[in-house]
PDB file of C-alpha atoms in Angstrom:
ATOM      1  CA  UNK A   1     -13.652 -13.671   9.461  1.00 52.00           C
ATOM      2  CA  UNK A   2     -14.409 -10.733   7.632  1.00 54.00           C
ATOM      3  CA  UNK A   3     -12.629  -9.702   4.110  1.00 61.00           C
ATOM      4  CA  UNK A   4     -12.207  -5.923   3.599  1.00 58.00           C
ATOM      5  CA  UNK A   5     -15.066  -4.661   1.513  1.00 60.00           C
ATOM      6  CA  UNK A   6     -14.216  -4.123  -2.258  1.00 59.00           C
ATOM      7  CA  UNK A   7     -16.898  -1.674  -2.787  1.00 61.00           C
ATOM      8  CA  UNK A   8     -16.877   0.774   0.549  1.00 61.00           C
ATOM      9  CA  UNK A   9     -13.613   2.879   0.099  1.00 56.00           C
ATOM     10  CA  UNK A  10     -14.023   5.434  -2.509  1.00 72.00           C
ATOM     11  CA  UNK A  11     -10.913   7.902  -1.692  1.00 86.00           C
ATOM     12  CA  UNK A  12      -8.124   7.319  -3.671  1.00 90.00           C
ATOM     13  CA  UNK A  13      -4.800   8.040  -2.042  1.00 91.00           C
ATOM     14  CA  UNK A  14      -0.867   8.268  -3.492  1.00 93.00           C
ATOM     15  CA  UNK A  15       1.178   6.193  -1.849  1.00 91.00           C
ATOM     16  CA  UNK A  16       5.537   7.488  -1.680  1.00 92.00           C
ATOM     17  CA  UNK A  17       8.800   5.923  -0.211  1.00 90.00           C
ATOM     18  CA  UNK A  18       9.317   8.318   2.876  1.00 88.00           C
ATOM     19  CA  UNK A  19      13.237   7.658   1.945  1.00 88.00           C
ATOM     20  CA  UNK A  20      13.462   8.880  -1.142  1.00 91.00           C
ATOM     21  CA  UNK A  21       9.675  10.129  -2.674  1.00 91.00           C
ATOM     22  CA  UNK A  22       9.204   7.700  -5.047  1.00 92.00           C
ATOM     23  CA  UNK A  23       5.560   6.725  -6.162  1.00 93.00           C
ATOM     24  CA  UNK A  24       4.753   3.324  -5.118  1.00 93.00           C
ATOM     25  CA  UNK A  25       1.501   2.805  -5.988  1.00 92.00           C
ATOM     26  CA  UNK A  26      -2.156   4.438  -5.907  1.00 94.00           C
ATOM     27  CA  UNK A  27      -4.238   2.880  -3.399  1.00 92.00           C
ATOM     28  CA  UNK A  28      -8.288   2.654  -2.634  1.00 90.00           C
ATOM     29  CA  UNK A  29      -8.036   3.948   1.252  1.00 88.00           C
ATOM     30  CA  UNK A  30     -10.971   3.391   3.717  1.00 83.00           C
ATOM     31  CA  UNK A  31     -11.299   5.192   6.753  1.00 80.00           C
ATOM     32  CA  UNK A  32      -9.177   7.832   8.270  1.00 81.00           C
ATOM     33  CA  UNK A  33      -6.492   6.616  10.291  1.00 82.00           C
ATOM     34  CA  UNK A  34      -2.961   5.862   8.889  1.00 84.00           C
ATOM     35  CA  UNK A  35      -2.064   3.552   6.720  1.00 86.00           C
ATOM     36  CA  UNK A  36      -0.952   0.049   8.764  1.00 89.00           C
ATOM     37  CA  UNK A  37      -1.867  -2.398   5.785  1.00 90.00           C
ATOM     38  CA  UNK A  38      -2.966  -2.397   1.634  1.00 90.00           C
ATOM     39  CA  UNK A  39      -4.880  -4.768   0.798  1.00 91.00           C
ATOM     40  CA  UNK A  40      -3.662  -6.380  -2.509  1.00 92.00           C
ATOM     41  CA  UNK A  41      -6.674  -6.110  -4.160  1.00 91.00           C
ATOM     42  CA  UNK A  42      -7.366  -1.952  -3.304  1.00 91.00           C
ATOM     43  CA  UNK A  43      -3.961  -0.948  -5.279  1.00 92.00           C
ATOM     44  CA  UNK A  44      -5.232   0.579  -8.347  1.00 93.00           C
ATOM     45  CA  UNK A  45      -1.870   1.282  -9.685  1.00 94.00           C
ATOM     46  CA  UNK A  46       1.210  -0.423  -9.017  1.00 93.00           C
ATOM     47  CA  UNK A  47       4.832   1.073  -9.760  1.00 93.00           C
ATOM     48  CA  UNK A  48       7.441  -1.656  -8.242  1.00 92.00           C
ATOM     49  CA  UNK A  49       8.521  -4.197  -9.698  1.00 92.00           C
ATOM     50  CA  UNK A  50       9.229  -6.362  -6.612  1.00 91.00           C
ATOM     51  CA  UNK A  51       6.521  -6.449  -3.656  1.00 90.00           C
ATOM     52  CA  UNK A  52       7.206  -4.357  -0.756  1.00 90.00           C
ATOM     53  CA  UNK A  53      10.592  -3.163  -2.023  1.00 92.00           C
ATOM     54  CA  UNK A  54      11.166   0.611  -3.624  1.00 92.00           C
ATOM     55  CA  UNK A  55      12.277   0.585  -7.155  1.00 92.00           C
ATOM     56  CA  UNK A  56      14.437   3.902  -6.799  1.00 90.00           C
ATOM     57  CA  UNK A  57      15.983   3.441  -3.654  1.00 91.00           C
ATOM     58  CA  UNK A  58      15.442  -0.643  -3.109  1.00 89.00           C
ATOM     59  CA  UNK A  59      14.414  -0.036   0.595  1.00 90.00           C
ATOM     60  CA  UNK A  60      11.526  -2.387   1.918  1.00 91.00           C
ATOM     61  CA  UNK A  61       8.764  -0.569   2.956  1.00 91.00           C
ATOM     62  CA  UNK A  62       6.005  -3.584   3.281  1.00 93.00           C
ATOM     63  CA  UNK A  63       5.946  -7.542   3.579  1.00 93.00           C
ATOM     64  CA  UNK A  64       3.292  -9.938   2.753  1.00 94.00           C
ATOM     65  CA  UNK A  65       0.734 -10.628   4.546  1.00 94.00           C
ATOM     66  CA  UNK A  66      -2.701 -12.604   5.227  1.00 95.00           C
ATOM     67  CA  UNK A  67      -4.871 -10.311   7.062  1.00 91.00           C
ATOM     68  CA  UNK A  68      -8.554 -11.530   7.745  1.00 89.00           C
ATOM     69  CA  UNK A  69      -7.730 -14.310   4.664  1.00 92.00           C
ATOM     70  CA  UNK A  70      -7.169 -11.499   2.471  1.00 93.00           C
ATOM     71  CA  UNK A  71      -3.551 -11.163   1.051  1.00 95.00           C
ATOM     72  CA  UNK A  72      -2.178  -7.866   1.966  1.00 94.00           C
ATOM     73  CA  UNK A  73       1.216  -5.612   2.255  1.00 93.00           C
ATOM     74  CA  UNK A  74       1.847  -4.759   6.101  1.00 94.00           C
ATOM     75  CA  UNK A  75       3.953  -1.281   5.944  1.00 91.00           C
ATOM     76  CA  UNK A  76       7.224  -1.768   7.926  1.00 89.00           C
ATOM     77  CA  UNK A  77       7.647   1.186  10.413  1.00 79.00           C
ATOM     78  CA  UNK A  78       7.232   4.533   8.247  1.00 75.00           C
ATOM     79  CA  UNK A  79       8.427   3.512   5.225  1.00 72.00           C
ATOM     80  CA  UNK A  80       5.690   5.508   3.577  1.00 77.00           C
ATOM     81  CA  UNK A  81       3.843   8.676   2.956  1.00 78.00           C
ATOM     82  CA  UNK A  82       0.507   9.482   1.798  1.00 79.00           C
ATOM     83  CA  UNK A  83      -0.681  12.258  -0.511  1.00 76.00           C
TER      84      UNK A  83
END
């Protein structure tokens, strides 16, 4: 299967808690549609200290995940926002 291309996505997106607006991270986003999945190696910048759990508010916004081999966070619900 097909891993997610390292060098196509150039737009760099800010990812927040929807709960309370905390930063999570700063992620290289490809494509226009909303964000589903992050692929672990796109985040550029990471602010938790746990995956997939907010550091401000501790809610879980993502779980891990193996998408197309690749090890990824899979966003629960709307946990997040994008800026």
């Amino acid at each position: 299967m097909a891993k997610p291309n390292a060098k196509g996505p150039v737009r760099i997106v800010q990812i927040y808690c929807s709960k309370c607006k905390f930063q999570l991270f700063k992620y290289r986003k490809g494509g226009k549609g909303a964000l589903v999945k992050c692929f672990k190696e796109r985040i550029v910048e990471d602010f938790t200290h746990e995956e997939g759990i907010c550091p401000s508010c501790d809610a879980q916004f993502a779980r891990n995940a193996l998408i197309r081999g690749a090890p990824a966070l899979k966003i629960v619900g709307t946990k997040v926002t994008m800026k």
